[in-house]
Tab-separated table of N, CA and C in Angstrom:
chain	number	residue	atom	x	y	z
A	10	MET	N	-3.183	-14.035	7.393
A	10	MET	CA	-4.404	-13.157	7.406
A	10	MET	C	-5.338	-13.807	6.384
A	11	LYS	N	-6.619	-13.795	6.717
A	11	LYS	CA	-7.677	-14.267	5.812
A	11	LYS	C	-8.516	-13.098	5.355
A	12	ARG	N	-8.852	-13.134	4.114
A	12	ARG	CA	-9.737	-12.057	3.594
A	12	ARG	C	-11.207	-12.348	3.974
A	13	LEU	N	-11.834	-11.266	4.229
A	13	LEU	CA	-13.267	-11.342	4.679
A	13	LEU	C	-14.069	-11.810	3.308
A	14	GLU	N	-15.257	-12.351	3.626
A	14	GLU	CA	-16.074	-12.817	2.588
A	14	GLU	C	-16.430	-11.741	1.510
A	15	ASP	N	-16.708	-10.600	2.099
A	15	ASP	CA	-17.118	-9.455	1.199
A	15	ASP	C	-16.016	-8.474	0.852
A	16	TRP	N	-14.733	-9.059	0.891
A	16	TRP	CA	-13.633	-8.174	0.643
A	16	TRP	C	-13.653	-7.398	-0.673
A	17	PRO	N	-14.168	-7.940	-1.805
A	17	PRO	CA	-14.201	-7.219	-3.038
A	17	PRO	C	-14.956	-5.817	-2.882
A	18	GLU	N	-16.093	-5.952	-2.306
A	18	GLU	CA	-16.960	-4.730	-2.035
A	18	GLU	C	-16.258	-3.763	-1.136
A	19	ARG	N	-15.631	-4.353	-0.063
A	19	ARG	CA	-14.900	-3.441	0.882
A	19	ARG	C	-13.744	-2.830	0.327
A	20	LEU	N	-13.025	-3.498	-0.526
A	20	LEU	CA	-11.874	-2.911	-1.202
A	20	LEU	C	-12.250	-1.785	-2.175
A	21	ALA	N	-13.318	-2.111	-2.901
A	21	ALA	CA	-13.886	-1.062	-3.893
A	21	ALA	C	-14.357	0.131	-3.206
A	22	ALA	N	-15.027	0.001	-2.058
A	22	ALA	CA	-15.474	1.177	-1.335
A	22	ALA	C	-14.344	1.945	-0.728
A	23	TYR	N	-13.264	1.218	-0.314
A	23	TYR	CA	-12.114	1.943	0.209
A	23	TYR	C	-11.418	2.727	-0.806
A	24	VAL	N	-11.160	2.129	-1.945
A	24	VAL	CA	-10.508	2.795	-2.988
A	24	VAL	C	-11.395	3.968	-3.494
A	25	ASP	N	-12.719	3.794	-3.702
A	25	ASP	CA	-13.593	4.909	-4.076
A	25	ASP	C	-13.516	6.095	-3.072
A	26	ALA	N	-13.544	5.749	-1.709
A	26	ALA	CA	-13.481	6.782	-0.694
A	26	ALA	C	-12.170	7.572	-0.732
A	27	HIS	N	-11.039	7.017	-1.346
A	27	HIS	CA	-9.748	7.723	-1.379
A	27	HIS	C	-9.429	8.297	-2.724
A	28	ARG	N	-10.397	8.077	-3.720
A	28	ARG	CA	-10.128	8.507	-5.034
A	28	ARG	C	-9.671	10.005	-5.164
A	29	ASP	N	-10.314	10.870	-4.464
A	29	ASP	CA	-9.970	12.354	-4.541
A	29	ASP	C	-9.287	12.823	-3.365
A	30	THR	N	-8.767	11.982	-2.517
A	30	THR	CA	-8.020	12.394	-1.362
A	30	THR	C	-6.566	12.566	-1.608
A	31	PRO	N	-6.021	13.716	-1.560
A	31	PRO	CA	-4.642	14.053	-1.872
A	31	PRO	C	-3.626	13.357	-0.871
A	32	PHE	N	-2.434	13.061	-1.361
A	32	PHE	CA	-1.346	12.616	-0.504
A	32	PHE	C	-1.182	13.529	0.662
A	33	ARG	N	-1.003	13.001	1.811
A	33	ARG	CA	-0.680	13.809	2.988
A	33	ARG	C	0.053	12.969	3.963
A	34	TRP	N	1.299	13.326	4.302
A	34	TRP	CA	2.063	12.551	5.274
A	34	TRP	C	1.296	12.287	6.585
A	35	GLY	N	1.315	11.050	6.971
A	35	GLY	CA	0.685	10.601	8.237
A	35	GLY	C	-0.822	10.402	8.212
A	36	GLN	N	-1.431	10.882	7.151
A	36	GLN	CA	-2.897	10.687	6.913
A	36	GLN	C	-3.301	9.959	5.810
A	37	ASN	N	-2.745	10.271	4.660
A	37	ASN	CA	-3.041	9.529	3.399
A	37	ASN	C	-1.704	9.371	2.576
A	38	ASP	N	-0.679	8.797	3.263
A	38	ASP	CA	0.579	8.515	2.556
A	38	ASP	C	0.438	7.107	2.054
A	39	CYS	N	1.561	6.627	1.437
A	39	CYS	CA	1.459	5.294	0.857
A	39	CYS	C	1.257	4.216	1.913
A	40	ALA	N	1.929	4.328	3.031
A	40	ALA	CA	1.865	3.314	4.065
A	40	ALA	C	0.444	3.311	4.763
A	41	THR	N	-0.165	4.491	5.044
A	41	THR	CA	-1.418	4.447	5.685
A	41	THR	C	-2.491	4.053	4.653
A	42	PHE	N	-2.298	4.307	3.406
A	42	PHE	CA	-3.236	3.859	2.406
A	42	PHE	C	-3.244	2.378	2.157
A	43	ALA	N	-2.007	1.859	2.157
A	43	ALA	CA	-1.906	0.320	1.935
A	43	ALA	C	-2.373	-0.325	3.185
A	44	ALA	N	-2.098	0.107	4.374
A	44	ALA	CA	-2.563	-0.459	5.592
A	44	ALA	C	-4.065	-0.413	5.708
A	45	GLY	N	-4.620	0.702	5.305
A	45	GLY	CA	-6.139	0.819	5.388
A	45	GLY	C	-6.748	-0.251	4.426
A	46	ALA	N	-6.191	-0.393	3.287
A	46	ALA	CA	-6.684	-1.421	2.310
A	46	ALA	C	-6.600	-2.840	2.972
A	47	VAL	N	-5.541	-3.152	3.559
A	47	VAL	CA	-5.292	-4.397	4.166
A	47	VAL	C	-6.413	-4.582	5.236
A	48	GLU	N	-6.671	-3.533	6.036
A	48	GLU	CA	-7.728	-3.703	7.081
A	48	GLU	C	-9.082	-3.820	6.442
A	49	ALA	N	-9.379	-3.136	5.381
A	49	ALA	CA	-10.657	-3.271	4.705
A	49	ALA	C	-10.826	-4.672	4.180
A	50	ILE	N	-9.833	-5.332	3.672
A	50	ILE	CA	-9.878	-6.572	3.090
A	50	ILE	C	-9.924	-7.787	4.160
A	51	THR	N	-9.243	-7.468	5.286
A	51	THR	CA	-9.068	-8.678	6.249
A	51	THR	C	-9.817	-8.343	7.551
A	52	GLY	N	-10.071	-7.075	7.782
A	52	GLY	CA	-10.658	-6.751	9.089
A	52	GLY	C	-9.688	-6.559	10.190
A	53	HIS	N	-8.400	-6.774	9.900
A	53	HIS	CA	-7.331	-6.652	10.840
A	53	HIS	C	-6.467	-5.406	10.572
A	54	PRO	N	-6.236	-4.544	11.614
A	54	PRO	CA	-5.444	-3.459	11.383
A	54	PRO	C	-3.900	-3.799	11.184
A	55	MET	N	-3.240	-2.961	10.506
A	55	MET	CA	-1.826	-3.291	10.284
A	55	MET	C	-1.050	-2.088	10.867
A	56	GLU	N	-0.032	-2.333	11.604
A	56	GLU	CA	0.776	-1.272	12.231
A	56	GLU	C	1.474	-0.476	11.156
A	57	VAL	N	1.338	0.862	11.357
A	57	VAL	CA	1.954	1.810	10.413
A	57	VAL	C	2.718	2.789	11.263
A	58	PRO	N	4.055	2.967	10.955
A	58	PRO	CA	4.750	4.036	11.675
A	58	PRO	C	4.256	5.382	11.304
A	59	ILE	N	4.358	6.363	12.336
A	59	ILE	CA	3.863	7.669	12.043
A	59	ILE	C	4.944	8.416	11.277
A	60	VAL	N	4.722	8.819	10.097
A	60	VAL	CA	5.579	9.523	9.141
A	60	VAL	C	4.901	10.863	8.852
A	61	GLU	N	5.393	11.952	9.250
A	61	GLU	CA	4.757	13.262	9.049
A	61	GLU	C	5.427	14.167	8.051
A	62	SER	N	6.490	13.710	7.478
A	62	SER	CA	7.208	14.543	6.456
A	62	SER	C	8.071	13.630	5.606
A	63	ALA	N	8.591	14.243	4.566
A	63	ALA	CA	9.629	13.521	3.651
A	63	ALA	C	10.847	13.189	4.467
A	64	GLN	N	11.220	14.073	5.372
A	64	GLN	CA	12.382	13.804	6.227
A	64	GLN	C	12.102	12.625	7.144
A	65	ASP	N	10.959	12.541	7.764
A	65	ASP	CA	10.616	11.387	8.646
A	65	ASP	C	10.662	10.159	7.821
A	66	TYR	N	10.224	10.198	6.565
A	66	TYR	CA	10.169	9.035	5.709
A	66	TYR	C	11.560	8.555	5.443
A	67	ALA	N	12.470	9.531	5.099
A	67	ALA	CA	13.881	9.135	4.802
A	67	ALA	C	14.510	8.512	6.034
A	68	ARG	N	14.247	8.961	7.180
A	68	ARG	CA	14.822	8.394	8.404
A	68	ARG	C	14.191	7.013	8.640
A	69	PHE	N	13.005	6.888	8.469
A	69	PHE	CA	12.279	5.580	8.655
A	69	PHE	C	12.916	4.526	7.723
A	70	VAL	N	13.039	4.869	6.432
A	70	VAL	CA	13.587	3.902	5.498
A	70	VAL	C	14.980	3.636	5.779
A	71	ALA	N	15.842	4.598	6.248
A	71	ALA	CA	17.198	4.491	6.553
A	71	ALA	C	17.368	3.616	7.819
A	72	ASP	N	16.470	3.830	8.831
A	72	ASP	CA	16.542	2.998	9.987
A	72	ASP	C	16.193	1.559	9.825
A	73	LEU	N	15.209	1.234	8.969
A	73	LEU	CA	14.750	-0.116	8.659
A	73	LEU	C	15.615	-0.720	7.607
A	74	GLY	N	16.406	-0.044	6.893
A	74	GLY	CA	17.033	-0.568	5.669
A	74	GLY	C	16.324	-0.426	4.431
A	75	ALA	N	14.986	-0.596	4.412
A	75	ALA	CA	14.167	-0.407	3.230
A	75	ALA	C	12.771	-0.608	3.551
A	76	LEU	N	11.917	0.050	2.847
A	76	LEU	CA	10.403	-0.144	3.018
A	76	LEU	C	10.041	-1.607	2.745
A	77	ARG	N	10.725	-2.176	1.770
A	77	ARG	CA	10.390	-3.611	1.396
A	77	ARG	C	10.531	-4.562	2.656
A	78	GLU	N	11.572	-4.379	3.436
A	78	GLU	CA	11.755	-5.211	4.587
A	78	GLU	C	10.702	-5.078	5.628
A	79	HIS	N	10.213	-3.816	5.734
A	79	HIS	CA	9.151	-3.455	6.780
A	79	HIS	C	7.926	-4.195	6.343
A	80	VAL	N	7.524	-4.129	5.068
A	80	VAL	CA	6.312	-4.696	4.605
A	80	VAL	C	6.385	-6.250	4.700
A	81	THR	N	7.596	-6.828	4.378
A	81	THR	CA	7.735	-8.241	4.518
A	81	THR	C	7.569	-8.706	5.955
A	82	ASP	N	8.070	-7.893	6.951
A	82	ASP	CA	7.892	-8.230	8.297
A	82	ASP	C	6.382	-8.402	8.687
A	83	HIS	N	5.572	-7.676	8.024
A	83	HIS	CA	4.069	-7.595	8.306
A	83	HIS	C	3.246	-8.594	7.447
A	84	LEU	N	3.630	-8.676	6.190
A	84	LEU	CA	2.814	-9.545	5.250
A	84	LEU	C	3.523	-10.796	4.820
A	85	GLY	N	4.754	-10.993	5.160
A	85	GLY	CA	5.410	-12.300	4.769
A	85	GLY	C	6.238	-12.023	3.527
A	86	GLU	N	6.825	-13.110	3.026
A	86	GLU	CA	7.732	-12.991	1.845
A	86	GLU	C	6.981	-12.484	0.623
A	87	PRO	N	7.621	-11.666	-0.153
A	87	PRO	CA	6.964	-11.178	-1.414
A	87	PRO	C	6.730	-12.248	-2.444
A	88	LEU	N	5.798	-12.018	-3.296
A	88	LEU	CA	5.608	-13.005	-4.359
A	88	LEU	C	6.830	-13.138	-5.263
A	89	ALA	N	6.890	-14.192	-6.000
A	89	ALA	CA	8.040	-14.396	-6.882
A	89	ALA	C	8.180	-13.340	-7.966
A	90	SER	N	7.097	-12.758	-8.370
A	90	SER	CA	7.113	-11.670	-9.284
A	90	SER	C	5.913	-10.719	-9.009
A	91	PRO	N	6.091	-9.449	-9.093
A	91	PRO	CA	4.965	-8.543	-8.974
A	91	PRO	C	3.832	-8.874	-9.985
A	92	ALA	N	4.170	-9.504	-11.099
A	92	ALA	CA	3.198	-9.816	-12.081
A	92	ALA	C	2.131	-10.780	-11.652
A	93	PHE	N	2.406	-11.463	-10.458
A	93	PHE	CA	1.505	-12.377	-9.871
A	93	PHE	C	0.544	-11.728	-8.922
A	94	ALA	N	0.674	-10.430	-8.763
A	94	ALA	CA	-0.231	-9.747	-7.849
A	94	ALA	C	-1.653	-9.863	-8.306
A	95	GLN	N	-2.572	-9.929	-7.352
A	95	GLN	CA	-4.015	-10.078	-7.574
A	95	GLN	C	-4.615	-8.862	-6.885
A	96	ARG	N	-5.875	-8.597	-7.240
A	96	ARG	CA	-6.636	-7.523	-6.632
A	96	ARG	C	-6.522	-7.614	-5.095
A	97	GLY	N	-6.185	-6.476	-4.543
A	97	GLY	CA	-6.053	-6.405	-3.070
A	97	GLY	C	-4.670	-6.584	-2.505
A	98	ASP	N	-3.730	-7.110	-3.306
A	98	ASP	CA	-2.431	-7.348	-2.855
A	98	ASP	C	-1.685	-5.951	-2.681
A	99	VAL	N	-0.690	-5.851	-1.834
A	99	VAL	CA	0.119	-4.668	-1.704
A	99	VAL	C	1.321	-4.821	-2.646
A	100	VAL	N	1.685	-3.650	-3.176
A	100	VAL	CA	2.738	-3.616	-4.134
A	100	VAL	C	3.706	-2.460	-3.757
A	101	LEU	N	4.878	-2.562	-4.200
A	101	LEU	CA	5.940	-1.544	-4.060
A	101	LEU	C	6.244	-1.001	-5.455
A	102	LEU	N	6.309	0.224	-5.645
A	102	LEU	CA	6.660	0.908	-6.851
A	102	LEU	C	7.338	2.224	-6.633
A	103	LEU	N	7.980	2.739	-7.655
A	103	LEU	CA	8.566	4.078	-7.589
A	103	LEU	C	7.558	5.134	-7.910
A	104	VAL	N	7.364	6.180	-7.064
A	104	VAL	CA	6.512	7.309	-7.366
A	104	VAL	C	7.372	8.541	-7.040
A	105	ASP	N	7.563	9.400	-8.015
A	105	ASP	CA	8.456	10.606	-7.866
A	105	ASP	C	9.761	10.191	-7.320
A	106	GLY	N	10.376	9.109	-7.781
A	106	GLY	CA	11.701	8.715	-7.320
A	106	GLY	C	11.777	8.150	-5.953
A	107	ARG	N	10.655	7.830	-5.319
A	107	ARG	CA	10.716	7.382	-3.985
A	107	ARG	C	9.894	6.017	-3.963
A	108	ASP	N	10.435	5.022	-3.191
A	108	ASP	CA	9.687	3.773	-3.035
A	108	ASP	C	8.366	4.126	-2.327
A	109	SER	N	7.235	3.550	-2.925
A	109	SER	CA	5.977	3.845	-2.418
A	109	SER	C	5.052	2.610	-2.486
A	110	LEU	N	4.158	2.488	-1.515
A	110	LEU	CA	3.312	1.345	-1.521
A	110	LEU	C	2.012	1.682	-2.253
A	111	GLY	N	1.404	0.754	-2.878
A	111	GLY	CA	0.120	0.826	-3.547
A	111	GLY	C	-0.679	-0.410	-3.372
A	112	VAL	N	-1.861	-0.464	-3.931
A	112	VAL	CA	-2.695	-1.651	-3.748
A	112	VAL	C	-3.168	-2.028	-5.175
A	113	CYS	N	-2.930	-3.291	-5.543
A	113	CYS	CA	-3.371	-3.939	-6.806
A	113	CYS	C	-4.826	-3.813	-6.995
A	114	ILE	N	-5.283	-3.248	-8.127
A	114	ILE	CA	-6.757	-3.172	-8.336
A	114	ILE	C	-7.084	-3.874	-9.730
A	115	GLY	N	-6.329	-4.897	-9.942
A	115	GLY	CA	-6.441	-5.638	-11.197
A	115	GLY	C	-5.172	-5.509	-12.028
A	116	ALA	N	-5.237	-4.954	-13.213
A	116	ALA	CA	-4.077	-4.824	-14.010
A	116	ALA	C	-3.355	-3.474	-13.661
A	117	GLN	N	-3.914	-2.821	-12.616
A	117	GLN	CA	-3.368	-1.525	-12.275
A	117	GLN	C	-3.145	-1.487	-10.785
A	118	VAL	N	-2.368	-0.444	-10.294
A	118	VAL	CA	-2.050	-0.259	-8.931
A	118	VAL	C	-2.635	1.230	-8.568
A	119	ALA	N	-3.252	1.302	-7.365
A	119	ALA	CA	-3.780	2.570	-6.919
A	119	ALA	C	-2.807	3.011	-5.743
A	120	ALA	N	-2.350	4.192	-5.791
A	120	ALA	CA	-1.557	4.776	-4.703
A	120	ALA	C	-1.829	6.289	-4.498
A	121	PRO	N	-1.684	6.815	-3.304
A	121	PRO	CA	-1.891	8.155	-3.127
A	121	PRO	C	-1.084	9.073	-3.925
A	122	GLY	N	-1.665	10.073	-4.552
A	122	GLY	CA	-0.912	11.110	-5.420
A	122	GLY	C	-1.256	12.498	-4.876
A	123	PRO	N	-0.585	13.546	-5.521
A	123	PRO	CA	-0.838	14.924	-5.075
A	123	PRO	C	-2.355	15.374	-5.020
A	124	THR	N	-3.152	14.941	-5.958
A	124	THR	CA	-4.549	15.350	-5.985
A	124	THR	C	-5.573	14.245	-5.826
A	125	GLY	N	-5.056	13.087	-5.481
A	125	GLY	CA	-5.939	11.957	-5.325
A	125	GLY	C	-5.250	10.682	-5.738
A	126	LEU	N	-5.937	9.654	-5.967
A	126	LEU	CA	-5.238	8.375	-6.270
A	126	LEU	C	-4.557	8.461	-7.689
A	127	LEU	N	-3.311	7.977	-7.633
A	127	LEU	CA	-2.635	7.682	-8.921
A	127	LEU	C	-3.029	6.346	-9.250
A	128	VAL	N	-3.253	6.037	-10.537
A	128	VAL	CA	-3.591	4.690	-11.034
A	128	VAL	C	-2.619	4.470	-12.170
A	129	VAL	N	-1.795	3.399	-11.897
A	129	VAL	CA	-0.642	3.158	-12.867
A	129	VAL	C	-0.675	1.653	-13.147
A	130	PRO	N	0.009	1.210	-14.271
A	130	PRO	CA	-0.032	-0.150	-14.671
A	130	PRO	C	0.702	-0.959	-13.540
A	131	LEU	N	0.263	-2.194	-13.322
A	131	LEU	CA	0.892	-3.145	-12.450
A	131	LEU	C	2.307	-3.366	-12.882
A	132	SER	N	2.635	-3.222	-14.170
A	132	SER	CA	3.925	-3.464	-14.656
A	132	SER	C	4.998	-2.496	-14.016
A	133	ARG	N	4.588	-1.373	-13.343
A	133	ARG	CA	5.550	-0.531	-12.708
A	133	ARG	C	5.925	-0.972	-11.281
A	134	ALA	N	5.233	-2.024	-10.842
A	134	ALA	CA	5.574	-2.565	-9.471
A	134	ALA	C	6.844	-3.345	-9.432
A	135	SER	N	7.618	-3.106	-8.499
A	135	SER	CA	8.991	-3.978	-8.334
A	135	SER	C	8.851	-5.088	-7.367
A	136	THR	N	7.782	-5.075	-6.449
A	136	THR	CA	7.614	-6.134	-5.492
A	136	THR	C	6.115	-6.203	-5.211
A	137	ALA	N	5.605	-7.323	-4.772
A	137	ALA	CA	4.229	-7.467	-4.407
A	137	ALA	C	4.154	-8.545	-3.245
A	138	TRP	N	3.192	-8.260	-2.382
A	138	TRP	CA	2.897	-9.196	-1.310
A	138	TRP	C	1.395	-9.611	-1.279
A	139	ARG	N	1.200	-10.851	-1.080
A	139	ARG	CA	-0.215	-11.368	-1.023
A	139	ARG	C	-0.920	-10.872	0.293
A	140	VAL	N	-2.126	-10.450	0.193
A	140	VAL	CA	-2.930	-10.117	1.371
A	140	VAL	C	-3.953	-11.198	1.548
């Protein structure tokens, strides 16, 4: 996948549009948020399974073995270290004890939270993929 020429502006607009959008399964969960960011950056949609509840998520992760493998299938092998993530890359981190996807926005990661985007240090990421 290749980033669009104006990807920084597109990513900033995408993140700003989601800043106050609360987490909601199937609409603004970690997978739909990360996939939307990938589409904003590249112009290419990314397949996201429909997950409408915590139970659906648990089944999804159990069926695939792990969220990490699913993302690797779509974005390729992860970076050697999440510390190498750059703005726009997809990252995996724990949020409320659950593997969650977010998007690198510099030294921080943005991910959907209960009242809007959570912004946490990139150091909390366990895995990262180049977009």
